Tab-separated table of C-alpha atoms in Angstrom:
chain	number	residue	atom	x	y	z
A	1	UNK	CA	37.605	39.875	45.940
A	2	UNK	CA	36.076	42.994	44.619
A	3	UNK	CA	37.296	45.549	42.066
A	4	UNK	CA	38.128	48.749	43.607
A	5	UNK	CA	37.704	52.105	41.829
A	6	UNK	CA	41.982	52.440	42.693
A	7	UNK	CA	43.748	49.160	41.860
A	8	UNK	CA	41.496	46.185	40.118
A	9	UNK	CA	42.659	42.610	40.928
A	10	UNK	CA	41.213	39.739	39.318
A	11	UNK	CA	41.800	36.400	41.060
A	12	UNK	CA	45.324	35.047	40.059
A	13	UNK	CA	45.426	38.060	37.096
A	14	UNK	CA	46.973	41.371	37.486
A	15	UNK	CA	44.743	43.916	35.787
A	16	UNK	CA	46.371	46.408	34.116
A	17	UNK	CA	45.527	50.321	33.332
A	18	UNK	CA	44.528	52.286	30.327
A	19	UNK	CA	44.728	55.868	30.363
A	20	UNK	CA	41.952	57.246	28.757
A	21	UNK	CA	41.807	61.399	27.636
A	22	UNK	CA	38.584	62.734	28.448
A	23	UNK	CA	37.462	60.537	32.078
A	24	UNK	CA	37.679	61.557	35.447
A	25	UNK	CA	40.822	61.228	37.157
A	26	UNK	CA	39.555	58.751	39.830
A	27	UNK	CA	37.992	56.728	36.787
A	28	UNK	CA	39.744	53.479	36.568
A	29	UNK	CA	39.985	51.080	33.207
A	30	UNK	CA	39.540	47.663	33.509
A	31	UNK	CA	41.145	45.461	30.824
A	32	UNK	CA	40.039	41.954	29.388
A	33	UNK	CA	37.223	41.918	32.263
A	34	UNK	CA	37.228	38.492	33.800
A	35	UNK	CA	34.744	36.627	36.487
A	36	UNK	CA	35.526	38.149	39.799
A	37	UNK	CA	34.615	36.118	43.060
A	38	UNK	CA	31.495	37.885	44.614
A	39	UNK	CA	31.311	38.075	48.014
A	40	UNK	CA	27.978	38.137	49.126
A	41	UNK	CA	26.214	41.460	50.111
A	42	UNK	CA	25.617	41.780	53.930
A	43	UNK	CA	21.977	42.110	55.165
A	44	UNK	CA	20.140	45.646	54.211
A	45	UNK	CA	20.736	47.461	57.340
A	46	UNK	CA	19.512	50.619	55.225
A	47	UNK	CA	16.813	51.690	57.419
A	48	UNK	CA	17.333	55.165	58.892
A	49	UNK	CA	17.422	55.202	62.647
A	50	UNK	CA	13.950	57.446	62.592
A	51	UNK	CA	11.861	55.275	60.189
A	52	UNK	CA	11.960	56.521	56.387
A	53	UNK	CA	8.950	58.350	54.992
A	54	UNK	CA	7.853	56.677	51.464
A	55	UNK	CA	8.269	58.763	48.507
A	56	UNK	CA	4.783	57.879	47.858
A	57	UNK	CA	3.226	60.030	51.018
A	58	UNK	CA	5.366	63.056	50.697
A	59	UNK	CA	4.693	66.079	48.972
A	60	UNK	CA	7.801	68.598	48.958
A	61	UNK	CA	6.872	72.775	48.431
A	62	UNK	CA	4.248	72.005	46.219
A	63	UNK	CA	3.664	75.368	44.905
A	64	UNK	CA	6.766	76.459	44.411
A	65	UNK	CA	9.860	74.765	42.615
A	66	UNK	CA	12.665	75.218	44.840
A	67	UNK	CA	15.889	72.815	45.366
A	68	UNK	CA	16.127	70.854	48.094
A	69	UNK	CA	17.174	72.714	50.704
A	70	UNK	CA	19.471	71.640	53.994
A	71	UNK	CA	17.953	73.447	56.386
A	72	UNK	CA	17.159	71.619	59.946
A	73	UNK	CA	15.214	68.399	60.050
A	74	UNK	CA	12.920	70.041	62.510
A	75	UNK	CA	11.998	73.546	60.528
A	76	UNK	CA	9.351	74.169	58.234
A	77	UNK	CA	5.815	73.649	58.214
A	78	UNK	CA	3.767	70.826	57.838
A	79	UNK	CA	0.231	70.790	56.041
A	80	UNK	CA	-3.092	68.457	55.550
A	81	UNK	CA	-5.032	68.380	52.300
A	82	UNK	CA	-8.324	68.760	51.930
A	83	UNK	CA	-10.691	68.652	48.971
A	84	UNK	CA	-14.067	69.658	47.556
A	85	UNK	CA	-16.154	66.780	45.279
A	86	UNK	CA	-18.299	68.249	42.129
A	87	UNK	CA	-21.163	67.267	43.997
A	88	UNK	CA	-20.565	69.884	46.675
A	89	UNK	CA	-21.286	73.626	47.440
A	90	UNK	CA	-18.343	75.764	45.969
A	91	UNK	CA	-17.831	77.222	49.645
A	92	UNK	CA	-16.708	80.327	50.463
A	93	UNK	CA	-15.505	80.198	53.983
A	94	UNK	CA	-12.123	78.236	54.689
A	95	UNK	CA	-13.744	76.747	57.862
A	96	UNK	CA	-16.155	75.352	55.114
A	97	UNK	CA	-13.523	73.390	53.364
A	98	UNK	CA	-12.498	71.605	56.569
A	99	UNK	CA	-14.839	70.742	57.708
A	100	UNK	CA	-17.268	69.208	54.730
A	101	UNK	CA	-14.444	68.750	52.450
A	102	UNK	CA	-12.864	65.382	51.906
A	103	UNK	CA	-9.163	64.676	53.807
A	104	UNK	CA	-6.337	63.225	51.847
A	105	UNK	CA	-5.413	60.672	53.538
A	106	UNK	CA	-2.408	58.936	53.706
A	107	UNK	CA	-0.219	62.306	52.212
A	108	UNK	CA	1.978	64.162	54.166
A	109	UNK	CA	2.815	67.952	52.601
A	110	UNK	CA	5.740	70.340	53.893
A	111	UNK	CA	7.088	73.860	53.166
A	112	UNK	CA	9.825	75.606	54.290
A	113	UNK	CA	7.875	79.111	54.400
A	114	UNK	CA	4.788	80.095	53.606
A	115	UNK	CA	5.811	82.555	50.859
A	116	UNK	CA	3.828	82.289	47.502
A	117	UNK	CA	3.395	85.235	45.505
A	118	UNK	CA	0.674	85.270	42.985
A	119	UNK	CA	0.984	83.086	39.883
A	120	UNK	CA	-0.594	80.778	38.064
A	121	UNK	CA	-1.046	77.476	38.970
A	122	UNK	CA	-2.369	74.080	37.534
A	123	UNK	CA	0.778	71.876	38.205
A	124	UNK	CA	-1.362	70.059	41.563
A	125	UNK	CA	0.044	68.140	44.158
A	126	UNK	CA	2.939	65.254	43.224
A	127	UNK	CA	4.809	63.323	45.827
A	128	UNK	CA	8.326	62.480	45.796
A	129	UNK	CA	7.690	59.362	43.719
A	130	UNK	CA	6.415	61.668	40.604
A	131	UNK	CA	2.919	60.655	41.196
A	132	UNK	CA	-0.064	63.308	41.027
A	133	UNK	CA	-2.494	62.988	44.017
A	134	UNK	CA	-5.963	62.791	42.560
A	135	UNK	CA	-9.594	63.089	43.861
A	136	UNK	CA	-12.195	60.244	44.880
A	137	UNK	CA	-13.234	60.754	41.536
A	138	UNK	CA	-10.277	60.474	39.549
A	139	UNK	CA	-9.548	64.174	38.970
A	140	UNK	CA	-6.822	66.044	39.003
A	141	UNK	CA	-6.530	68.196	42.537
A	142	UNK	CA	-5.357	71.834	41.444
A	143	UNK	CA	-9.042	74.218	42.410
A	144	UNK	CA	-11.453	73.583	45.017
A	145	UNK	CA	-9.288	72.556	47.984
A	146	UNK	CA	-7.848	73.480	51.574
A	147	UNK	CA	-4.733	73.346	53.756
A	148	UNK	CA	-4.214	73.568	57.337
A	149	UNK	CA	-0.834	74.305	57.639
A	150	UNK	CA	0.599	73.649	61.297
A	151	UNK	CA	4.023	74.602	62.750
A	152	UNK	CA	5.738	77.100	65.044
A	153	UNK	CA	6.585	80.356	64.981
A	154	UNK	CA	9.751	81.727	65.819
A	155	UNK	CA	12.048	84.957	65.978
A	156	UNK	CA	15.212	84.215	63.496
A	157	UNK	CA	18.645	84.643	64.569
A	158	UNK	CA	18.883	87.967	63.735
A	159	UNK	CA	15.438	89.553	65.102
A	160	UNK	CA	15.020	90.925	68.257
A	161	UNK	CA	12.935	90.483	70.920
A	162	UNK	CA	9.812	92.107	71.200
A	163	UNK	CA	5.830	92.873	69.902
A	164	UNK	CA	4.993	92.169	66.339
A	165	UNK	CA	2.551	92.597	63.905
A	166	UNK	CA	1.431	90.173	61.589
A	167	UNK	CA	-0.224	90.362	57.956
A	168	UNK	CA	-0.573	87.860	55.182
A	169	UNK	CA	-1.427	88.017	51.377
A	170	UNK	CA	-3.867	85.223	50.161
A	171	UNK	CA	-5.937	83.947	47.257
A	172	UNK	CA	-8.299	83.175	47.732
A	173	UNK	CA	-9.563	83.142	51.518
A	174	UNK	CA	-7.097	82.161	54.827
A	175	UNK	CA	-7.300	82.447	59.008
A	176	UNK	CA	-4.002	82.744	61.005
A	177	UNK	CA	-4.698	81.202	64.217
A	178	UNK	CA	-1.606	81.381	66.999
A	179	UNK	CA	-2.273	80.014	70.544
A	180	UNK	CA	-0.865	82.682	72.116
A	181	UNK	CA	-0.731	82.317	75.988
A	182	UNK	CA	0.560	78.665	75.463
A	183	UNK	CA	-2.553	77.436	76.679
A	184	UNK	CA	-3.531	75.446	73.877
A	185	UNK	CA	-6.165	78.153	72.594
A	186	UNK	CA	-6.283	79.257	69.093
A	187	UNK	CA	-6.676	82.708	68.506
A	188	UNK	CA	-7.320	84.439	65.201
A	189	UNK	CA	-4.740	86.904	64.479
A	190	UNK	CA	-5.779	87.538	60.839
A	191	UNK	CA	-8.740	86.332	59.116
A	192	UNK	CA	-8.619	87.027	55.496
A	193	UNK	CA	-11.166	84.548	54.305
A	194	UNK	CA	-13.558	84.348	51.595
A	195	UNK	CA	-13.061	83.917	47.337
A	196	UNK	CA	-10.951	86.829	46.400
A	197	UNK	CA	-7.801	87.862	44.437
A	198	UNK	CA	-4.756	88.324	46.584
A	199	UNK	CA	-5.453	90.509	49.178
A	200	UNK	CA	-4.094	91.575	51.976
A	201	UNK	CA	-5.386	90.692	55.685
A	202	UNK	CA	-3.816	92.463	58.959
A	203	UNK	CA	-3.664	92.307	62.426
A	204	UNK	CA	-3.980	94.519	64.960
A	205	UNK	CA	-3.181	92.205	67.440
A	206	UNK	CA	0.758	92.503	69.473
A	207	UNK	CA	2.679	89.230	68.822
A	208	UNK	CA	5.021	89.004	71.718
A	209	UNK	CA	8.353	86.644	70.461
A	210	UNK	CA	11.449	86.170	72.732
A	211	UNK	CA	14.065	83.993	71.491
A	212	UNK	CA	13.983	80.210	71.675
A	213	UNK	CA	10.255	80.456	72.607
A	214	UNK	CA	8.280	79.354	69.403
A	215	UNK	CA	4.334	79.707	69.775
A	216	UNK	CA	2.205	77.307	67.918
A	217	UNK	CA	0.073	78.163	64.802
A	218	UNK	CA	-2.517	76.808	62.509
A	219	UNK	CA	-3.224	78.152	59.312
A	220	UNK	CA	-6.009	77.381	57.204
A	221	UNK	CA	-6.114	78.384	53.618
A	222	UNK	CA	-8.216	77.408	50.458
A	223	UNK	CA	-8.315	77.674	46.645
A	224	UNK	CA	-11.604	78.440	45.018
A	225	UNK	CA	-11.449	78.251	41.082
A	226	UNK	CA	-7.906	78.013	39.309
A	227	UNK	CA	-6.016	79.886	37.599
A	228	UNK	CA	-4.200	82.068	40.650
A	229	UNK	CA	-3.022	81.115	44.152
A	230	UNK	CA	-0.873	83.038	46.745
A	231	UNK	CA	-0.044	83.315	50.267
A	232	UNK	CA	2.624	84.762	51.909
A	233	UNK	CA	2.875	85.812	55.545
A	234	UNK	CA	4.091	88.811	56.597
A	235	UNK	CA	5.681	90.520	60.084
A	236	UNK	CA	7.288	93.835	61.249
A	237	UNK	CA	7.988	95.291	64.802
A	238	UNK	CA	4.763	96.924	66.365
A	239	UNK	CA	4.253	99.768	65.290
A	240	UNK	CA	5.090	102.533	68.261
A	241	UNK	CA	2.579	105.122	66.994
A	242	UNK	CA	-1.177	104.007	66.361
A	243	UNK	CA	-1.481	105.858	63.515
A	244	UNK	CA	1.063	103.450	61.622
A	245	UNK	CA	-1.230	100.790	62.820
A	246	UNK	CA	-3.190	100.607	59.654
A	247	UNK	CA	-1.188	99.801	56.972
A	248	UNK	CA	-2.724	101.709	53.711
A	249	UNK	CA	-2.730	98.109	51.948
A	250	UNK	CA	-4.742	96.463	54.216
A	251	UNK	CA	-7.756	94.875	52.640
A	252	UNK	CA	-7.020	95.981	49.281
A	253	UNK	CA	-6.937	93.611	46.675
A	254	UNK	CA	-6.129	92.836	43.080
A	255	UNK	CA	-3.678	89.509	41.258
A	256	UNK	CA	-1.605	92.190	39.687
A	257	UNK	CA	-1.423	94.617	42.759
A	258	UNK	CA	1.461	92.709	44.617
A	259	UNK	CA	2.865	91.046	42.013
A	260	UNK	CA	3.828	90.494	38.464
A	261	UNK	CA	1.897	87.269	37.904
A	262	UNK	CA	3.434	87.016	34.088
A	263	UNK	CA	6.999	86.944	35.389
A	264	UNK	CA	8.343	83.499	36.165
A	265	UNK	CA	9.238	83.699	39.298
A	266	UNK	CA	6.858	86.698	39.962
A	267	UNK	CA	8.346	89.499	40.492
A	268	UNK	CA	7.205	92.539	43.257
A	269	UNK	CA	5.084	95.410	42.536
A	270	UNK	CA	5.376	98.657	43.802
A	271	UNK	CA	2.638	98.155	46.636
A	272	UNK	CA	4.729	95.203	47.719
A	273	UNK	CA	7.729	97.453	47.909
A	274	UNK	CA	6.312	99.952	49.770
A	275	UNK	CA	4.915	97.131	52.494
A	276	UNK	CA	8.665	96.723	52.737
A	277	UNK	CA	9.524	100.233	52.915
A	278	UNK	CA	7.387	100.355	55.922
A	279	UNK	CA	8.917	97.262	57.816
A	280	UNK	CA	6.866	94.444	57.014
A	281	UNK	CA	9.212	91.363	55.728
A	282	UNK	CA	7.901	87.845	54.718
A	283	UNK	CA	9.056	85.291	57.095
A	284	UNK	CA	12.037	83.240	56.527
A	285	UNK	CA	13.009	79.989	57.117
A	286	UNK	CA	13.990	80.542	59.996
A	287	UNK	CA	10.695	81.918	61.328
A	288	UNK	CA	9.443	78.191	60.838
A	289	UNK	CA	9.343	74.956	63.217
A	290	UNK	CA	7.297	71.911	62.720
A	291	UNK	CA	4.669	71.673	65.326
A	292	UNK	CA	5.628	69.176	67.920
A	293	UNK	CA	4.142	66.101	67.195
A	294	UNK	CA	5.851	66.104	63.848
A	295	UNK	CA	9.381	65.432	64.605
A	296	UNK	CA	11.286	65.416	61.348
A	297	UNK	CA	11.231	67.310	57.708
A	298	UNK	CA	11.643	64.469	55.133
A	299	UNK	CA	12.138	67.447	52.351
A	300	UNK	CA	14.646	69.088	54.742
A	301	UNK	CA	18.450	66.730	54.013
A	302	UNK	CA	21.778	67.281	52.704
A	303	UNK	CA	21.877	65.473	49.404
A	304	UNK	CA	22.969	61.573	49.493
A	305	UNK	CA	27.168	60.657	50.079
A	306	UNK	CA	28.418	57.964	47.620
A	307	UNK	CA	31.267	55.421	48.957
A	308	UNK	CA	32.841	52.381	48.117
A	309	UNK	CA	31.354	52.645	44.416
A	310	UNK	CA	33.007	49.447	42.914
A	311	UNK	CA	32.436	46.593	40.211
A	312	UNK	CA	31.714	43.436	41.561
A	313	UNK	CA	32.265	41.671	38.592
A	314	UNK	CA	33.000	42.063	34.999
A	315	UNK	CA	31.624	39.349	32.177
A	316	UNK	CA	31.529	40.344	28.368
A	317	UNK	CA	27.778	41.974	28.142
A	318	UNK	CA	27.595	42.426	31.455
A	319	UNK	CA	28.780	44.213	35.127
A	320	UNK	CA	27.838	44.220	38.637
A	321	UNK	CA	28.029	47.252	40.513
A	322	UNK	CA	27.663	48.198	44.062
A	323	UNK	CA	27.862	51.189	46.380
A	324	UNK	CA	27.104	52.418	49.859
A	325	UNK	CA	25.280	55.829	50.618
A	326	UNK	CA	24.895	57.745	54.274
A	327	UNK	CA	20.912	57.657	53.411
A	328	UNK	CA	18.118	55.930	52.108
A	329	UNK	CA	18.431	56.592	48.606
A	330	UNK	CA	16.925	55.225	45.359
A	331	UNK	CA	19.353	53.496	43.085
A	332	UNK	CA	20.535	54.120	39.324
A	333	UNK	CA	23.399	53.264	36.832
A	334	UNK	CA	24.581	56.166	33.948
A	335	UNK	CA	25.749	54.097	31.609
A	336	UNK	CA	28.492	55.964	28.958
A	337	UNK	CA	30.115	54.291	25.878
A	338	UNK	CA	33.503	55.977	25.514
A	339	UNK	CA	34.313	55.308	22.323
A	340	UNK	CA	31.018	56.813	20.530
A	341	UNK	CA	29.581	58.701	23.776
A	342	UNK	CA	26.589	57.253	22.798
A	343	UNK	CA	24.257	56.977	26.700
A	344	UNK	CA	21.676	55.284	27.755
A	345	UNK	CA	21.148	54.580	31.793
A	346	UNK	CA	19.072	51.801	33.894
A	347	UNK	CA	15.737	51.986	35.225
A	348	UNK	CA	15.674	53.738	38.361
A	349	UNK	CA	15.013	51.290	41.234
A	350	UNK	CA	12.827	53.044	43.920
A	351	UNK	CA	13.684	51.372	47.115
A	352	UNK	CA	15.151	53.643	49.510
A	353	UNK	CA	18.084	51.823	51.075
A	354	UNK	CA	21.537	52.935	51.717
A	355	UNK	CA	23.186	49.717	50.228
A	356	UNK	CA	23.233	49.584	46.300
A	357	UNK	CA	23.696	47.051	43.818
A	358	UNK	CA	23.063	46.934	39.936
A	359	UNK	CA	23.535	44.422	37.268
A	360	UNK	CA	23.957	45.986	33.468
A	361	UNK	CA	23.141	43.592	31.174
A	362	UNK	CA	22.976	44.288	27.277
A	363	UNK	CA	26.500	45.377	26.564
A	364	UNK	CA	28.967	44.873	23.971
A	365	UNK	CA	32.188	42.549	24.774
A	366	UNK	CA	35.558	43.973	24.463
A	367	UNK	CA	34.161	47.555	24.653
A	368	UNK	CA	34.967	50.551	26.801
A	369	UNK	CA	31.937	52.244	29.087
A	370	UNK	CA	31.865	54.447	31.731
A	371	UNK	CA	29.388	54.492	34.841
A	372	UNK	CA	27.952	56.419	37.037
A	373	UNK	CA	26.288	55.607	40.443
A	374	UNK	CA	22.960	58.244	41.284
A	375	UNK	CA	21.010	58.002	44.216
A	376	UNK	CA	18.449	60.082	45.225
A	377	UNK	CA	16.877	61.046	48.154
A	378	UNK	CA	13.715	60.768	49.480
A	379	UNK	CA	13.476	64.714	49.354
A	380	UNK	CA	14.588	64.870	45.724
A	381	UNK	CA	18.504	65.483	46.668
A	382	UNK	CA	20.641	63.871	43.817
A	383	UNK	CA	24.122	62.498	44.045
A	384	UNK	CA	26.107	61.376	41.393
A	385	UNK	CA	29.939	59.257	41.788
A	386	UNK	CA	32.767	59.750	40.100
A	387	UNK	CA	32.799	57.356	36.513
A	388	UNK	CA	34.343	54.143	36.741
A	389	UNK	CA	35.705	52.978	33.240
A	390	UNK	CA	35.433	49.384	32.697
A	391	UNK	CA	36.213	46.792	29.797
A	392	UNK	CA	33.764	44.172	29.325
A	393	UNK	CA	35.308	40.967	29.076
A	394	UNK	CA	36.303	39.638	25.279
């Protein structure tokens, strides 16, 4: 028989309850904590239906710290990692990177847009695990690398149909390739490449979108020495006269041009302004798909749902706990002694399965504590239960 969050039965011993000022409403006391019969846990069936991505091969918006977001399993865009060794060429040609530089394998990086204005960064490339990818070598991987970033492009909800023009702001050097008679063939829409502060590349080129067609695109970007990266893409209805064509930024240049780089997050300059003032907007989320042989966003969930949090049992210096979340989650105890508020909380247990089960050990008999289930998702989405008060057994 277990012991429910609502009513607590002991076998053969009516538990009774202990208001307490200061815990949750749904928090229930448990008095003179007994044995309880356990009844064994059924079979982990916590497997999503798609198979679960490890923590330990996915990188979530790596250059910028954003929540987790709940946007659709199948938007965003999903990117490759490559990297130079010291014994190579510092190149200066993205097609360089790719193709000499050395793949990370095994690591699988999403963003939701391609929108980084210029900053510094040094922070590198951590999965969802909290582990830093490193080189061959044993270094740190935050200069002398390249991304291919792969996806779809799409008009959002609220843009109409129509011809486009496309721009982006990089540094250092990147190539905007979209296949754009469906045909499989990339075609270089803006090339912006070589070892530069953020500057900004243009197309002349029309970009015909219609709604609910999404054309495929490869982007290939790299970062030369550290100390500044950016990239954000850019789009605004085709200009009607071809004077307009030409947008006054194009191919200028300059970290503090676009940006306040000293502002955290960095905040726009007047020349980005103007770009706006003249129709250009960076693209959304919803410009985004994942390219189709990628068929699901791990960074891209609604955070973990908590049920049947309960105690299984309740000795003197120690309780069993056990709950059930909608998703592969990892699995943690907040641990709160009522009396002092003094906290401590378990070690977090990385398997991601939706069926949960901890044993605290270590705590005083006869003593008040409140606890708290967290899970969190593979994407970084947290989830904490309502407390459950318990007294350990005398």
């Amino acid at each position: 028989m277990k012991c429910h969050p609502k009513a607590i039965w002991f076998l053969g011993v009516l538990i009774s309850f202990l208001p307490l000022t200061g815990c949750l409403n749904e928090g229930t006391v448990v008095e003179d904590g007994t044995q309880a019969d356990i009844e064994p846990a059924p079979p982990d069936s916590g497997s999503e239906e798609e198979p679960t991505p490890d923590p330990n091969t996915v990188v979530c918006q790596p250059f910028v710290q954003l929540a987790a977001t709940e946007e659709p399993r199948t938007q965003g865009v999903y990117s490759q990692l490559f990297y130079l060794d010291s014994t190579q060429p510092q190149y200066t040609s993205v097609a360089d990177y790719i193709a000499n530089g050395h793949k990370v394998e095994g690591i699988d990086i999403y963003f939701n847009q391609l929108h980084i204005p210029t900053r510094p960064w040094d922070r590198g490339f951590i999965t969802q695990s909290g582990d830093p990818i490193y080189t061959q070598n044993g270094d740190f991987l935050y200069e002398w690398f390249a991304m291919r970033f792969k996806g779809k492009l799409t008009l959002a909800v609220d843009q109409p149909a129509g011809d486009y023009q496309v721009s982006l702001l990089s540094d250092d050097g990147a190539v905007w390739r979209l296949d754009l008679n469906g045909d499989g063939i990339y075609e270089v829409v803006v090339d912006n490449d070589g070892t530069h502060p953020t500057r900004m590349g243009c197309s002349n080129d029309r970009v015909h979108l219609e709604p609910g067609v999404p054309i495929d695109f490869e982007l290939d970007y790299y970062q030369g020495p550290r100390y500044h990266i950016s990239l954000v893409t850019l789009m605004r209805p085709y200009p009607t006269m071809g004077i307009d064509l030409v947008d006054p930024l194009c191919g200028q240049q300059g970290n503090s041009l676009f940006f306040d780089k000293k502002k955290s997050p960095p905040m726009a300059k007047q020349a980005y302004n103007d770009l706006l003032s003249r129709g250009w907007k960076p693209l959304a989320t919803g410009n985004y798909l994942l390219p189709s042989d990628i068929h699901s966003n791990p960074c891209n969930e609604p955070a973990p749902i908590i049920s049947d949090y309960m105690a299984e049992s309740v000795l003197s210096t120690n309780v069993e706990l056990s709950w059930n979340t909608d998703r592969v989650a990892s699995t943690q105890i907040l641990i709160r002694e009522v009396l002092t508020n003094v906290q401590s909380q378990t070690a977090v247990d990385p398997l991601m399965t939706k069926i949960h089960q901890v044993n605290v050990t270590g705590l005083k008999p006869n003593t008040v504590y409140g606890f708290t289930a967290k899970s969190v998702s593979v994407s970084g989405r947290e989830t904490l239960s309502e407390e459950l008060v318990i007294k350990t057994a005398r």
